[in-house]
Amino acid sequence: MTGPDAVFPRADALAKAVGAERYSADVTPPGCLWAGVRRAGVAHALITGLDVAAARATPGVVAVLTRRDVPGTNRQGIVHKDQPVLCGERVRHRGDPVALVLAESREALALALSRIDAAFSPLPGVFEPAAALDRDAPYVHPEHPDGNLLAYGLVEKGDAPTALADCAVTVSGEYHTPMQDHVFLELPNGTARLTPAGVLDMVVSTQAPFRDRFEIAHALGLNPWTIRVRAPYLGGGFGGKDGATVQCLLALAALNAGGRWVKMVWDREETFLAGYKRHAAVMRVTLGADADGTLRALTGSLLFDAGPYAHLSGEIMALALEHAGGPYRIPHTRLEGSCAYTNNPVGGAFRGFGVLQSSFAIERLMDALATRLGRDPAGLRLQNALGRGEPNAIGVTPEPGAGAAECLTAVLAHPAWTERAAWKRQAPPFTRRGVGVTCMQNAMGYGRGLPDAAAAKLELTKQGTFRIYNSVPDMGQGNASAFVTMAAQALHQSPEAFALIQPDTRHCLPAGSSSASRTTFTFGNALLGACRAMEAKLRARAALALLCDDPARLILSPGLVTDPATGAAVPLARLGALLPRDDRLCVDQFVMAVVENPPDTGRQFKLGFPHRFYSHGACLCAVEVDELTGRVRLGRCVVSVACGRVLSLEGVTQQVQGAAAQGIGLALFEDPALENGCMGAGDLSRYLIPTALDLPDIDCLIVADDEPTGPLGLRGMGEVGIHGPGPAIAQALFDAAGLHVTRLPVTPEDLLSALGGPE
Amino acid sequence: MSATIRLQLTLNGVATSLDVRPGRRAIDVLRDDLGLTAAKESCGSGECGACSILVNGEVRLSCLMLAAQLDGKDVVTAEGLGTAAAPHPVQAAFAAHGAVQCGYCTPGMTVAAVDLLARQPDPDREQVRRALSGNLCRCTGYGKIVDAVLAAAKTMAEEKS
Amino acid sequence: MIGAVYCPTSLEALWPLLADGAHVLAGGTDLLVAKRGPASCAVALLEGIGELAGISEGDGLIRLGAMASHATLARHPLVRQHLAVLALALETLGSPPIRAMGTLGGNIATASPAGDTLPALLALNARLELASAKGRRVVPLADFLLGPGRTALAAGEIIAAVVVAPPAPAALQHFEKIGRRDALAIAVASLAAVIATDAAGTVTEARLAVGSLAPTARRLPAAEAALTGQRLNRESLTRAAAAIREAVSPMTDVRASAAYRRQAAGNLLLRLTPQP
């Protein structure tokens, strides 16, 4: 076993660094066709006319397809199938597609798309989730039985209303978190063709190749077993490729391309327009405590803007409710959640989904309570941090592990905290400084109701090396490389002995998506099972060659199986050459354990509720506010994390820093400027993510922890780091400038108003 | 559509002649025609830096260049900096220092770093951050990228001495 | 979409191309973003016309070729030594690759209200040398900028150079831009100042200009007057800041509200307040 100081260079890093790695977007078969979509550009309307004659007549155009050309249900969606592949009668947001063009060149495609004449009869739109739930609001889906209420849920523990009434002190707030775009750098894209054998062969930048087959098959009336999806390394995903982007449109294009390759790439503006986003949320919550700060009760309601299609809105809301109490001990809770259909962009998966929203609310409430009680915000959190074996806000006792208190303590020992007073005193002219620390948590896995499963295949090659058939896409988080590290350790081989086959539904075994901090845990466990089978097999087959009657005593070492009793050895290359292919393969599978006796609450949630495993962390942000402009600069950021044992310090640090950077972006920069369903910040000159000059170095602190059921003791942690910066920055801005932040992102304007301007 | 013209250029050290329509974007010629896919397109408007290449030794955004502007130039893409078997010190440092996650920004980042180190062989962290500020990364938070560039500067200085 | 591309190597070769309707392509950082649509247009590259790129000094004036890139200018000793306000502005413009490609003439011709070099050049009393088949004329930058994207450039005419008289060596040169982030940021508001003082510290001449606060980058005569004859202190700067807020006519967009811009515009001048 290797300690947390071990650094394993990522297996994928060098090929990517020299530009040799081929992403989906790098696949451009010679002579391929180009496909693209005409989008509505209006938020809510009936389609009254669609004249594609001029587009069809454009030189180089191969086909122009509309709703009438879509076989199957024309409905896509991960769980709830409510999103058309091509809209025929009605458009429900500005990015809805109405026609699909196939052309010989990018230029012909662009010209043809501009020549499609679409006529719309505008319908009244609904752009505020609260207004969407009014009785007389226009309906986004008139056939939906609950009007614009897509989903509702209630979680309860104890008797929160009564407990709240008895509290010595209560604090309330309304908190807003924004819609957020993933801004993965590899734009949504794919390449597809229909082979002569009738297989729809696709290479897609996707987080869920195995599920994609079913979604495409359902929408287009195909047999899922005739669809092959390959998922090379992704140029970022963050949840934004866990669901429909190009898949169905591209498949439809390939069905109409006469067997030729077709490529579809959304441009950046189209991705802002049509890609799904993190849900904006409005949370009204009340927290009650005893006079000594002991938490008693939490109540409130959370409202999510689902946009016009379900995606995973209900499941995301469930996760928000599950995390709404934070990593704190709260005996009585009552929290309602609603998702409203609107004509805004589609809400969907994004790193830390649901959790990010409700974390902001509970952490802000903790700060409000600290202010009310005249307490230090960190001390109040330590006092109430959930301990091992204690039930969380919905009554589930998570698997024991290091928790918020340990994580917070680690951050409080950092010089950025212990030396904060001096740092603040040294502020330059026109600058105010402040420091905030908050806690974070994120569950791992899908939760109850659907198997969080993966199957792994491992092959001994004829040359005596190994091939790992990875089933879970690597969107950059490094899971593929982690699999090499795990297998190399398990089989006592050098990492160079392993080749990785990236997800390919033809050659790899099925697994769930690359999401939910589950990837390394679930597939890793399956792979370790396959490694154990491989080790037993290699011993048994080597025993034949070594004339050894006790295979258990044989030892695996790089490239060899050795009998310590005789000193004789057989090279793996010889075993590889001898064994038939069927005998060179080992497979195993794993399903993540779920909560065994779930509390009788959240009955509306059939899928993904509740969760058994949590990773924790704490975050410090030190801010500088310019008094003249209200500009905020993040001076320091420290994040601690408890995520089981550390397989790769580099990998954990990468995830923590990257997640924190996205949390900082959401807190300070990323304002979608949504108005009447239109993103005012619809390109990269207006939707601003942090540049290298906008972020400090982010310190990552590892808290000692172990997860006995995890592969090599680890637990998933790809998401948890995103939750800290928003609330920590908010707390720091109160410290620096007395600003009560209730809404992200914080703008310079908010701060200039709070400071009142220097006079 | 206008006719094609013949371009003569040095591409990753090799004298190359290309027949292309002059108004096409340089990035499309590199990626679609020549299979040089290290330069990536992520915005098409100069806001992300993923398409960075070196032209006559200086960083350029290949999404904001026309094919005709490659004529007569010395063009280097990330493929021309090094290979997995023989990486450029900057590329090796990115791999060794955890600067690569999804890797989509990485070739552009390495080009910007090579451009910096040619002018400023011994930069400090702030200068590295400034030099890379036209290259967006959504995965890393940049810290390990800065580490990698500083490490590469050190390696390159040692190689010179 | 770009159709025909012409690569003239002299101005004489350029004029007929412009007469035929070709667009001028300098650095391409604005034009090629604007021309991404399906409509085809012809462009004439200026990069092959050597005389447009030079940076020189003579007769007490500094001449900046329109095709000089932002990066070249920001590194050039003449700019660094004499035109610090412009160097500061250039360092905030776009990003390193944008500065390597974009040109001074391009930034001026685009005439964005947020063009980063424009307030600095206005504070330097810059004049533009315009060239066409008919010859050359010189126009003050302040008269050249007519509105967002609108200039006094005639058909068939290009910007050949920017001519600046360097301020007195002791003059204060200051530039600050408010962006929503520290690179790749379009100005929310910017202020350029060139302020000359006498030996006693009294302002003898103040030239102030702002960006992103009016339909064009513009000078601020009332605020300049409020400083002239005064010492630079909290009181005089506060009065001038009020005059700035009075003079500007900002708009609200996704980056900031008009009210914020107005407040911040004055505040930017207060940065010059002497610190104890």
XYZ file of N, CA and C in Angstrom, chain A residues 145-265:
363
model
N -49.456 17.196 -16.512
C -50.591 17.208 -15.579
C -50.445 18.216 -14.436
N -49.234 18.532 -14.049
C -49.050 19.463 -12.937
C -48.664 20.856 -13.409
N -49.096 21.216 -14.591
C -48.765 22.551 -15.091
C -47.270 22.707 -15.217
N -46.752 23.790 -14.662
C -45.305 24.018 -14.751
C -44.538 23.413 -13.587
N -45.231 22.714 -12.701
C -44.529 22.054 -11.595
C -43.974 20.725 -12.103
N -42.695 20.713 -12.415
C -42.072 19.501 -12.950
C -41.892 18.455 -11.854
N -41.480 18.906 -10.685
C -41.236 17.950 -9.604
C -41.368 18.656 -8.271
N -41.783 17.879 -7.268
C -41.919 18.393 -5.910
C -41.393 17.329 -4.956
N -40.784 17.756 -3.868
C -40.310 16.800 -2.868
C -40.310 17.419 -1.494
N -40.444 16.544 -0.495
C -40.441 16.991 0.902
C -39.558 16.042 1.687
N -38.630 16.588 2.451
C -37.875 15.769 3.394
C -38.094 16.322 4.792
N -38.265 15.401 5.733
C -38.604 15.787 7.093
C -37.894 14.894 8.074
N -37.523 15.479 9.192
C -37.014 14.700 10.309
C -37.496 15.393 11.580
N -38.044 14.658 12.510
C -38.532 15.254 13.750
C -39.712 16.173 13.491
N -39.788 17.206 14.287
C -40.902 18.149 14.183
C -40.331 19.566 14.125
N -39.937 19.947 12.931
C -39.209 21.203 12.787
C -40.053 22.436 13.135
N -41.324 22.516 12.707
C -42.073 23.742 13.032
C -42.175 23.959 14.540
N -42.437 22.903 15.280
C -42.549 23.040 16.730
C -41.194 23.397 17.339
N -40.155 22.703 16.888
C -38.822 22.953 17.434
C -38.387 24.386 17.158
N -38.733 24.868 15.970
C -38.334 26.228 15.595
C -39.000 27.249 16.513
N -40.271 26.973 16.832
C -41.000 27.907 17.690
C -40.370 27.988 19.075
N -39.704 26.920 19.479
C -39.104 26.900 20.819
C -37.670 27.422 20.835
N -37.129 27.779 19.667
C -35.710 28.147 19.621
C -35.478 29.510 20.253
N -34.346 29.647 20.932
C -33.986 30.930 21.529
C -33.695 31.962 20.437
N -33.173 31.494 19.336
C -32.818 32.437 18.274
C -33.089 31.769 16.924
N -33.621 32.552 15.989
C -33.799 32.043 14.624
C -33.258 33.083 13.652
N -32.745 32.589 12.538
C -32.317 33.472 11.444
C -32.930 32.942 10.152
N -33.274 33.869 9.271
C -33.904 33.495 8.008
C -33.226 34.225 6.872
N -33.351 33.665 5.708
C -32.817 34.362 4.550
C -33.389 33.816 3.262
N -33.296 34.636 2.222
C -33.607 34.172 0.869
C -32.314 34.247 0.078
N -31.870 33.120 -0.427
C -30.567 33.041 -1.084
C -30.736 32.597 -2.533
N -29.904 33.191 -3.377
C -29.990 32.930 -4.812
C -28.647 32.434 -5.326
N -28.683 31.340 -6.061
C -27.484 30.931 -6.791
C -27.825 30.922 -8.278
N -26.834 31.237 -9.113
C -27.127 31.502 -10.532
C -27.078 30.250 -11.408
N -27.659 30.389 -12.564
C -27.405 29.463 -13.651
C -25.900 29.529 -13.952
N -25.318 28.396 -14.280
C -23.880 28.412 -14.600
C -23.622 27.545 -15.818
N -22.782 28.057 -16.695
C -22.394 27.283 -17.881
C -21.086 26.542 -17.585
N -20.965 25.356 -18.142
C -19.787 24.537 -17.840
C -18.505 25.109 -18.433
N -18.632 25.717 -19.612
C -17.450 26.187 -20.346
C -16.350 25.128 -20.391
N -16.764 23.873 -20.657
C -15.755 22.885 -21.040
C -15.123 23.390 -22.320
N -13.818 23.129 -22.479
C -13.163 23.726 -23.649
C -13.457 22.963 -24.937
N -13.625 21.642 -24.839
C -13.994 20.914 -26.061
C -15.496 21.079 -26.264
N -15.849 21.715 -27.341
C -17.264 21.989 -27.607
C -18.009 20.682 -27.850
N -19.325 20.663 -27.624
C -20.096 19.441 -27.891
C -19.921 19.027 -29.356
N -19.589 17.773 -29.567
C -19.327 17.350 -30.942
C -19.359 15.845 -31.038
N -19.418 15.393 -32.265
C -19.321 13.973 -32.524
C -19.239 13.712 -34.020
N -18.909 12.460 -34.336
C -18.810 12.017 -35.720
C -19.543 10.671 -35.799
N -20.305 10.479 -36.856
C -21.093 9.240 -36.930
C -21.286 8.806 -38.372
N -21.482 7.505 -38.527
C -21.896 7.003 -39.842
C -22.689 5.710 -39.647
N -23.503 5.421 -40.657
C -24.235 4.170 -40.686
C -23.403 3.207 -41.521
N -22.948 2.116 -40.910
C -22.081 1.194 -41.641
C -22.923 0.314 -42.576
N -22.278 -0.294 -43.552
C -23.030 -1.185 -44.450
C -23.755 -2.291 -43.681
N -23.234 -2.674 -42.538
C -23.893 -3.722 -41.737
C -25.068 -3.165 -40.940
N -25.308 -1.863 -41.048
C -26.453 -1.282 -40.347
C -26.149 -0.834 -38.929
N -24.873 -0.748 -38.605
C -24.505 -0.258 -37.273
C -24.319 1.250 -37.329
N -24.910 1.928 -36.375
C -24.700 3.363 -36.247
C -23.449 3.543 -35.389
N -22.368 3.933 -36.037
C -21.048 3.982 -35.403
C -20.755 5.434 -35.047
N -20.601 5.711 -33.753
C -20.491 7.097 -33.305
C -19.262 7.300 -32.420
N -18.603 8.429 -32.632
C -17.545 8.885 -31.725
C -18.039 10.215 -31.167
N -18.224 10.263 -29.854
C -18.886 11.437 -29.277
C -18.138 11.894 -28.022
N -18.122 13.190 -27.816
C -17.608 13.736 -26.559
C -18.730 13.610 -25.531
N -18.758 12.473 -24.842
C -19.889 12.170 -23.957
C -19.418 11.552 -22.651
N -20.149 11.821 -21.585
C -19.867 11.235 -20.276
C -20.612 9.918 -20.061
N -21.496 9.548 -20.996
C -22.364 8.395 -20.734
C -22.599 7.568 -21.995
N -21.553 6.964 -22.574
C -21.726 6.270 -23.848
C -22.720 5.116 -23.787
N -22.727 4.384 -22.670
C -23.627 3.221 -22.622
C -25.082 3.668 -22.561
N -25.354 4.709 -21.765
C -26.729 5.202 -21.682
C -27.151 5.909 -22.977
N -26.206 6.568 -23.620
C -26.532 7.278 -24.862
C -27.244 6.372 -25.864
N -26.796 5.107 -25.928
C -27.404 4.195 -26.918
C -28.906 4.090 -26.723
N -29.308 4.008 -25.457
C -30.742 3.842 -25.187
C -31.503 5.132 -25.455
N -30.843 6.243 -25.138
C -31.516 7.523 -25.358
C -31.709 7.773 -26.860
N -30.680 7.464 -27.623
C -30.779 7.634 -29.083
C -31.816 6.666 -29.649
N -31.749 5.423 -29.194
C -32.663 4.399 -29.724
C -34.118 4.777 -29.441
N -34.362 5.263 -28.218
C -35.721 5.651 -27.855
C -36.207 6.806 -28.726
N -35.351 7.799 -28.901
C -35.769 9.001 -29.627
C -35.975 8.723 -31.106
N -35.130 7.846 -31.677
C -35.153 7.665 -33.131
C -35.716 6.317 -33.551
N -36.270 5.559 -32.614
C -36.887 4.291 -32.969
C -35.903 3.259 -33.469
N -34.742 3.181 -32.870
C -33.711 2.245 -33.303
C -33.539 1.139 -32.264
N -32.868 0.082 -32.687
C -32.474 -0.981 -31.779
C -31.170 -0.543 -31.102
N -31.163 -0.416 -29.781
C -29.943 0.098 -29.138
C -28.710 -0.745 -29.415
N -28.904 -2.030 -29.690
C -27.742 -2.891 -29.925
C -27.131 -2.654 -31.294
N -27.765 -1.856 -32.123
C -27.163 -1.506 -33.408
C -26.412 -0.181 -33.319
N -26.295 0.358 -32.111
C -25.596 1.631 -31.947
C -24.298 1.381 -31.189
N -23.216 1.852 -31.767
C -21.915 1.760 -31.105
C -21.472 3.183 -30.776
N -21.144 3.424 -29.509
C -20.673 4.745 -29.104
C -19.272 4.606 -28.526
N -18.398 5.428 -29.037
C -17.036 5.497 -28.495
C -16.850 6.861 -27.843
N -16.183 6.866 -26.712
C -15.944 8.118 -25.986
C -14.457 8.271 -25.706
N -13.735 8.948 -26.592
C -12.319 9.217 -26.314
C -12.212 10.155 -25.100
N -10.994 10.435 -24.694
C -10.808 11.444 -23.638
C -11.623 12.688 -23.988
N -12.306 13.235 -22.992
C -13.098 14.441 -23.226
C -12.264 15.674 -22.891
N -12.475 16.726 -23.671
C -11.877 18.009 -23.331
C -12.771 18.750 -22.365
N -12.981 18.142 -21.206
C -13.840 18.731 -20.175
C -15.277 18.300 -20.335
N -15.959 18.202 -19.203
C -17.368 17.814 -19.229
C -18.102 18.467 -18.072
N -17.656 18.129 -16.847
C -18.190 18.745 -15.625
C -19.690 18.528 -15.465
N -20.229 17.514 -16.114
C -21.670 17.287 -16.098
C -22.343 17.748 -17.382
N -21.700 18.624 -18.104
C -22.325 19.217 -19.296
C -22.408 18.291 -20.494
N -21.792 17.107 -20.375
C -21.906 16.134 -21.449
C -22.505 14.835 -20.903
N -23.245 14.973 -19.791
C -23.943 13.837 -19.189
C -25.420 13.974 -19.556
N -25.701 13.737 -20.812
C -27.047 13.942 -21.330
C -26.942 14.445 -22.753
N -28.093 14.761 -23.326
C -28.150 15.023 -24.753
C -27.445 16.317 -25.137
N -26.420 16.205 -25.916
C -25.914 17.374 -26.641
C -26.134 17.057 -28.122
N -25.085 16.563 -28.780
C -25.220 16.300 -30.212
C -25.808 14.927 -30.519
N -25.911 14.037 -29.525
C -26.075 12.613 -29.836
C -27.229 12.317 -30.798
N -28.439 12.717 -30.432
C -29.598 12.341 -31.249
C -29.599 13.057 -32.598
N -29.207 14.313 -32.572
C -29.157 15.062 -33.836
C -28.133 14.442 -34.777
N -26.999 14.091 -34.222
C -25.944 13.499 -35.037
C -26.371 12.133 -35.569
N -27.014 11.353 -34.727
C -27.495 10.041 -35.166
C -28.513 10.208 -36.294
N -29.402 11.174 -36.127
C -30.394 11.434 -37.179
C -29.700 11.840 -38.476
N -28.685 12.662 -38.355
C -27.937 13.077 -39.546
C -27.293 11.864 -40.213
N -26.685 10.997 -39.404
C -25.994 9.841 -39.981
C -26.972 8.898 -40.678
N -28.197 8.819 -40.153
C -29.203 7.957 -40.794
C -29.576 8.474 -42.179
N -29.263 9.738 -42.437
C -29.640 10.366 -43.705
C -28.435 10.765 -44.546
N -27.307 10.136 -44.294
C -26.072 10.545 -44.963
C -25.588 9.512 -45.979
N -26.410 8.528 -46.265
C -26.034 7.547 -47.279
C -24.775 6.778 -46.923
N -24.562 6.542 -45.636
C -23.410 5.761 -45.222
C -22.134 6.569 -45.070
N -22.201 7.869 -45.337
C -20.985 8.697 -45.197
C -20.818 9.136 -43.745
N -19.590 9.474 -43.389
C -19.331 10.062 -42.073
C -19.950 11.457 -42.005
N -20.496 11.761 -40.869
C -21.040 13.098 -40.621
C -20.419 13.628 -39.336
N -20.062 14.878 -39.362
C -19.490 15.503 -38.162
C -20.372 16.663 -37.735
N -20.621 16.750 -36.431
C -21.343 17.904 -35.898
C -20.542 18.502 -34.758
N -20.313 19.795 -34.844
C -19.643 20.529 -33.770
C -20.460 21.781 -33.472
